[in-house]
Coordinates of C-alpha atoms in Angstrom, one line a residue:
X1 CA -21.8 14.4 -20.3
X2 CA -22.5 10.9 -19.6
X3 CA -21.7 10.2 -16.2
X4 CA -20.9 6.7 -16.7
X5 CA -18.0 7.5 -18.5
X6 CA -16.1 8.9 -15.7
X7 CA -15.5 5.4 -14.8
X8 CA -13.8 4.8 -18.2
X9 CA -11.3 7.9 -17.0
X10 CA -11.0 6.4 -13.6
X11 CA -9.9 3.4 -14.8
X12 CA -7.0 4.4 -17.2
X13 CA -5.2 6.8 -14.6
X14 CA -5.3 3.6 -12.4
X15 CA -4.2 1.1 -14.8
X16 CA -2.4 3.6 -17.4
X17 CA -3.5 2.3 -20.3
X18 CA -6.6 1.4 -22.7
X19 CA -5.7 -2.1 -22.5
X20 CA -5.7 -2.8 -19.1
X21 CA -8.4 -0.4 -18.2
X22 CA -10.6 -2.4 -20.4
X23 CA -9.5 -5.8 -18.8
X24 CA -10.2 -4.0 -15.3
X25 CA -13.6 -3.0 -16.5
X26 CA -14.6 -5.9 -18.4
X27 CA -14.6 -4.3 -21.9
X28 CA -12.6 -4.6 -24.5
X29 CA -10.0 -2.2 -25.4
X30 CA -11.3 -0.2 -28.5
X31 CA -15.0 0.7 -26.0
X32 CA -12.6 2.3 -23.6
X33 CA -11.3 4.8 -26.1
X34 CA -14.6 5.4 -27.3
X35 CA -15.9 6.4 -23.8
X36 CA -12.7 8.5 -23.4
X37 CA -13.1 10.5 -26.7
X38 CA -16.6 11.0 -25.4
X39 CA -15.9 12.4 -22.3
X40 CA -13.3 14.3 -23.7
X41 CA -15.4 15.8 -26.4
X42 CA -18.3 16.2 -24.0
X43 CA -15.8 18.7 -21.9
X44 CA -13.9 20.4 -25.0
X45 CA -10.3 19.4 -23.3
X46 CA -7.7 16.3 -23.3
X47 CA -7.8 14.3 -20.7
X48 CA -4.6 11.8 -21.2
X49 CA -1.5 12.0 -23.2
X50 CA 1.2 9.4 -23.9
X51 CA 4.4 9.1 -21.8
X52 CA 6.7 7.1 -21.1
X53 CA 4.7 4.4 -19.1
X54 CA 1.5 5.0 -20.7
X55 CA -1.0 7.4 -20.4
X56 CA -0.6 10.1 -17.6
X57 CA -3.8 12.5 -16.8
X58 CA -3.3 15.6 -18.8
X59 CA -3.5 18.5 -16.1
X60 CA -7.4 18.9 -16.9
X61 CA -7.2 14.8 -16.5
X62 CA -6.1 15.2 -13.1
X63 CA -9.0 17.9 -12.1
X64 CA -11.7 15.3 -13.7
X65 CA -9.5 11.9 -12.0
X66 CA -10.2 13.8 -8.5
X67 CA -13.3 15.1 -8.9
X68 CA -14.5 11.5 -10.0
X69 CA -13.0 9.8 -7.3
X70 CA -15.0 12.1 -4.9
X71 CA -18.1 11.2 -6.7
X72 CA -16.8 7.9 -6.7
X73 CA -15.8 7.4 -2.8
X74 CA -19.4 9.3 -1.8
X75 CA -21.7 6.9 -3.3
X76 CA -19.7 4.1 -1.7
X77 CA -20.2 5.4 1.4
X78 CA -23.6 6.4 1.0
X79 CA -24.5 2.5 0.1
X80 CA -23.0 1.3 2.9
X81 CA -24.2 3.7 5.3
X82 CA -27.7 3.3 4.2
X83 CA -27.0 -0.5 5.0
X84 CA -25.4 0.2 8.0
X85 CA -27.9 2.4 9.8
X86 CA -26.5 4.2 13.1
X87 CA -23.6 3.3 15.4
X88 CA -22.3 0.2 13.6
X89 CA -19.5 -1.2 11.7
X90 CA -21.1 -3.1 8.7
X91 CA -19.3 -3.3 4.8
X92 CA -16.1 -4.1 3.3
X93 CA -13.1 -2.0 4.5
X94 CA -10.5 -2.8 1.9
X95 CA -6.5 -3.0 3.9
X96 CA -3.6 -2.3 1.8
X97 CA 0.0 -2.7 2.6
X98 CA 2.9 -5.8 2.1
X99 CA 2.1 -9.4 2.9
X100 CA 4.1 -9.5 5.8
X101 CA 2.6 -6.2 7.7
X102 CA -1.2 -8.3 7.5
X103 CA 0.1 -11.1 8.4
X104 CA 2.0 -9.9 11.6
X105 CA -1.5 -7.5 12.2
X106 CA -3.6 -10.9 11.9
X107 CA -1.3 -12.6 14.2
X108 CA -1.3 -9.5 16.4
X109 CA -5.1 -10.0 16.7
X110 CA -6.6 -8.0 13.9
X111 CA -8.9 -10.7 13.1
X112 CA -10.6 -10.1 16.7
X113 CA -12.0 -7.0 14.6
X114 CA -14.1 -9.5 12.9
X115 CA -16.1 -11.5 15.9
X116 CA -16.7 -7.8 17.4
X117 CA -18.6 -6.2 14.6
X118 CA -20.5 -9.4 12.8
X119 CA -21.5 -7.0 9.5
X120 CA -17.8 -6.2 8.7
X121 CA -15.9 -7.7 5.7
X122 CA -12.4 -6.9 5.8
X123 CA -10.9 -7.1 2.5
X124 CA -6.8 -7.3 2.6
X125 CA -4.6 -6.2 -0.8
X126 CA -1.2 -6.8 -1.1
X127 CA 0.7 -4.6 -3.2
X128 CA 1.6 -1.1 -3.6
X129 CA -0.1 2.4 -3.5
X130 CA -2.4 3.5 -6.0
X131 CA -5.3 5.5 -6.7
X132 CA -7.4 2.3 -6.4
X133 CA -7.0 2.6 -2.7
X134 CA -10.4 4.7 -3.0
X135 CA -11.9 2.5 -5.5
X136 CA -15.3 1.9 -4.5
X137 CA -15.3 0.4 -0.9
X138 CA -13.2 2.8 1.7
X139 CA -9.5 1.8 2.5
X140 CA -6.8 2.1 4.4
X141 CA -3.1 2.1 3.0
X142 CA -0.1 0.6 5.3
X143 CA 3.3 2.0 3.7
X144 CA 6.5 3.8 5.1
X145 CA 7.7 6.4 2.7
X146 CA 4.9 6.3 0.3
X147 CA 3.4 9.2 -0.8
X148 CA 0.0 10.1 -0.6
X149 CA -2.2 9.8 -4.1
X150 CA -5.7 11.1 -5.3
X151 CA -7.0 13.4 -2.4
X152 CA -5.5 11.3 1.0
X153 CA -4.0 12.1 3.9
X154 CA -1.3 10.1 6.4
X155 CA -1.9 9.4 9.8
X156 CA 1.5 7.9 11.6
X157 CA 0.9 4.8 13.2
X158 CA 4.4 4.2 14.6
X159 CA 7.9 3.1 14.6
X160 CA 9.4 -0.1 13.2
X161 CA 12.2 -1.0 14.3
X162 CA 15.1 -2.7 11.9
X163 CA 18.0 -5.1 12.8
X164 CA 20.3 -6.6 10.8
X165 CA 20.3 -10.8 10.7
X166 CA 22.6 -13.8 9.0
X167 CA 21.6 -17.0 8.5
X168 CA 22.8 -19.5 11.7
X169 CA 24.2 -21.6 9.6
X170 CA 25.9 -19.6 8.0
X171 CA 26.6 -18.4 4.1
X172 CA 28.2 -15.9 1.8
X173 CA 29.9 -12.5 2.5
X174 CA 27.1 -10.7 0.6
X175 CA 24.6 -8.4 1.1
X176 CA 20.7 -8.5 0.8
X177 CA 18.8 -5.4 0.4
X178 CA 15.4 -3.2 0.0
X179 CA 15.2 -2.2 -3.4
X180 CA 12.5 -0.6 -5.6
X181 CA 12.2 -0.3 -8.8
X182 CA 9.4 1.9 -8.6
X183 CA 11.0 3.8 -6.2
X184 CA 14.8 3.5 -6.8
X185 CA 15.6 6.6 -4.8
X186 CA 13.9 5.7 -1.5
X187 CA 16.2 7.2 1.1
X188 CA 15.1 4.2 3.6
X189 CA 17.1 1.9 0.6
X190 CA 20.0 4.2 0.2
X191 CA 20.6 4.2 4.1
X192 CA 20.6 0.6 3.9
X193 CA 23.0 0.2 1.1
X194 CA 25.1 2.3 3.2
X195 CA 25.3 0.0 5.9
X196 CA 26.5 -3.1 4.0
X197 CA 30.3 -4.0 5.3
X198 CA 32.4 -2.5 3.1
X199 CA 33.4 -5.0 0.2
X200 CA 29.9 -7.0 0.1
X201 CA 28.4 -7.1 -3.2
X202 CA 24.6 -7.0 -3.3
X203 CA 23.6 -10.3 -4.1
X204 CA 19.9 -10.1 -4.2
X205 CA 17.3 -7.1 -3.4
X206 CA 13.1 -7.5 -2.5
X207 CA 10.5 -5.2 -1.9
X208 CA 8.6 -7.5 0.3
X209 CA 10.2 -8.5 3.9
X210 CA 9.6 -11.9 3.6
X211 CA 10.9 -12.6 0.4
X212 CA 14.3 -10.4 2.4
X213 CA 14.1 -13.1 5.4
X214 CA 14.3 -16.3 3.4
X215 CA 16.6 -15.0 0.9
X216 CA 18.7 -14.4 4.2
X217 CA 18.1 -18.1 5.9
X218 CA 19.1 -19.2 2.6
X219 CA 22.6 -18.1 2.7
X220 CA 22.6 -15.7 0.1
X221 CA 24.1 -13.0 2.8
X222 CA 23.1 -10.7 5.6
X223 CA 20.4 -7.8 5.7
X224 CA 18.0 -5.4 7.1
X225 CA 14.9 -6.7 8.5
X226 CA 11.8 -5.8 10.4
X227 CA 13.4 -6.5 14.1
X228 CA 10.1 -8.4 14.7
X229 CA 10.7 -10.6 11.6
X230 CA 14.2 -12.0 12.3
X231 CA 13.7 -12.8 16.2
X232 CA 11.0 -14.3 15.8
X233 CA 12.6 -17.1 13.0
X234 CA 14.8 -19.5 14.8
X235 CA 17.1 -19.8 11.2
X236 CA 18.3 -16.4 11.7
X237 CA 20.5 -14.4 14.3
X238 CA 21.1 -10.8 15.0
X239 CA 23.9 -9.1 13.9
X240 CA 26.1 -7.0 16.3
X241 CA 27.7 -4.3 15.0
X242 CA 28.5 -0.5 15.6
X243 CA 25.7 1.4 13.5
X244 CA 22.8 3.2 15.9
X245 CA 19.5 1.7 15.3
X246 CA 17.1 2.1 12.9
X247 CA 13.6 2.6 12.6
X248 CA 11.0 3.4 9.8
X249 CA 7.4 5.1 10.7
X250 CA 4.8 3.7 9.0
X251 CA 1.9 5.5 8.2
X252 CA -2.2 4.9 7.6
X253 CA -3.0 6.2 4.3
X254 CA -6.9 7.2 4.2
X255 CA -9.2 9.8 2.4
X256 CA -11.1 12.2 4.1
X257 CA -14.6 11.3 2.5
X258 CA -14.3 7.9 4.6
X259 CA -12.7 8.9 7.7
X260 CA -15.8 9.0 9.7
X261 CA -17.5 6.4 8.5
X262 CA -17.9 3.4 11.6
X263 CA -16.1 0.9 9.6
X264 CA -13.2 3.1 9.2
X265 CA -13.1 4.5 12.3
X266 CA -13.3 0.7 13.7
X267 CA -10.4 -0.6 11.5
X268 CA -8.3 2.4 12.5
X269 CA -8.7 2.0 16.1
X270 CA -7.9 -1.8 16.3
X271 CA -4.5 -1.0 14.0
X272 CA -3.7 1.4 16.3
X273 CA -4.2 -1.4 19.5
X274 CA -2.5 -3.7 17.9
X275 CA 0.4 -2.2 16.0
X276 CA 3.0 -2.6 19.2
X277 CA 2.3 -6.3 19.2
X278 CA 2.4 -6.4 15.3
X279 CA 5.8 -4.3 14.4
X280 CA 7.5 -3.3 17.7

């Protein structure tokens, strides 16, 4: 068996198909399935099969995908720790979570991080969980009801606190709302469908918070936000009502294989000193 190719296999259950695995990897799409069938032929067993959204790991896919990404994830480490040499922080630490939630942690003084530990690169994703959280350099996921992928673990960092807001100036009798796609039965979205006024049509759902705020200082209607979020934009004013309050815990998504390492542990602690001022 050619090592190499467990990349190839990497890539597709990240990307879920040939065709993007290839554009990820820099190859074309035709050398991707010629790695695959290799590896597959190499280990006498199928690795992917076709669904609906493109190719899932085949049960002996998902043995090989986890045993890879430990291969994977312990030669990063071992780089960087080489590099490191004792008692520093030094590499990339790659921080995942929505635009908003690194932004408010920057503002919150995440980037001190930075000017303590010289030989740290802190690499910032937005976007949503995936097995390329352990791609390579360690990371750290931020999401609320997200599960855990490929081998992690959750560590709860805290509350965050929602309110609902309206636009000052005013605007329609609608509603604005957390919706994903991805995720259409995320009971943090069904609770706040539920507390919509009865008789407000949804007039526009987001994933991200901030594309939920200025939708709402638009006019387009009221919504949930992060409380942190709409006090702290002068366009926007809370909304009184009867409903107790409501708050989502967010958790740090990690894998074990990297939890030790300095750079983790000092990207962990800092999120940890600075999540009151960040979300609460």
């Amino acid at each position: 068996m050619d090592w190499d190719d467990l990349r190839y296999a990497l890539a597709v259950a990240r990307t879920g198909s040939l065709n993007a695995a290839g554009a990820f990897l820099g190859v074309n799409q035709s050398t991707v399935g010629r790695r695959i069938a290799a590896l597959e032929a190499a280990l006498g067993t199928t690795l992917f099969k076709r669904s609906r959204k493109g190719l899932a790991p085949t049960d002996a896919g998902r043995t090989v995908i986890a045993r890879a990404t430990e291969i994977e994830v312990r030669a990063g480490s071992l780089a960087t720790d080489l590099r490191a040499g004792e008692g520093t922080a030094a590499g990339i630490v790659r921080l995942l979570g929505n635009q908003w939630m690194i932004d408010r942690l920057l503002a919150a003084g995440l980037s001190g991080l930075l000017h303590e530990y010289p030989d740290l690169d802190l690499r910032t994703v937005a976007g949503r969980p995936r097995a390329s959280l352990w791609r390579g350099e360690p990371g750290l996921g931020l999401w609320f009801e997200a599960n855990a992928v490929d081998g992690a673990f959750t560590t709860r960092l805290g509350d965050v606190p929602y309110t609902t807001f309206r636009a000052k100036s005013g605007g329609e009798e609608a509603w604005v709302a957390f919706f994903d796609e991805e995720a259409p039965d995320s009971a943090f979205g069904g609770k706040a469908m539920g507390l919509r006024p009865p008789g407000q049509r949804v007039r526009f759902t987001a994933v991200d918070a901030a594309s939920l705020r200025e939708a709402i200082a638009a006019g387009i209607g009221q919504g949930l936000l992060p409380t942190v979020l709409g006090r702290d934009d002068p366009r926007l004013s809370e909304v009184t009502d009867e409903h107790p309050p409501i708050v989502r815990p967010l958790y740090c998504h990690l894998h074990p294989d990297v939890l030790s390492t300095q750079r983790v542990q000092a990207v962990l602690k800092v999120l940890r000193e600075v999540f009151a001022d960040a979300f609460q």
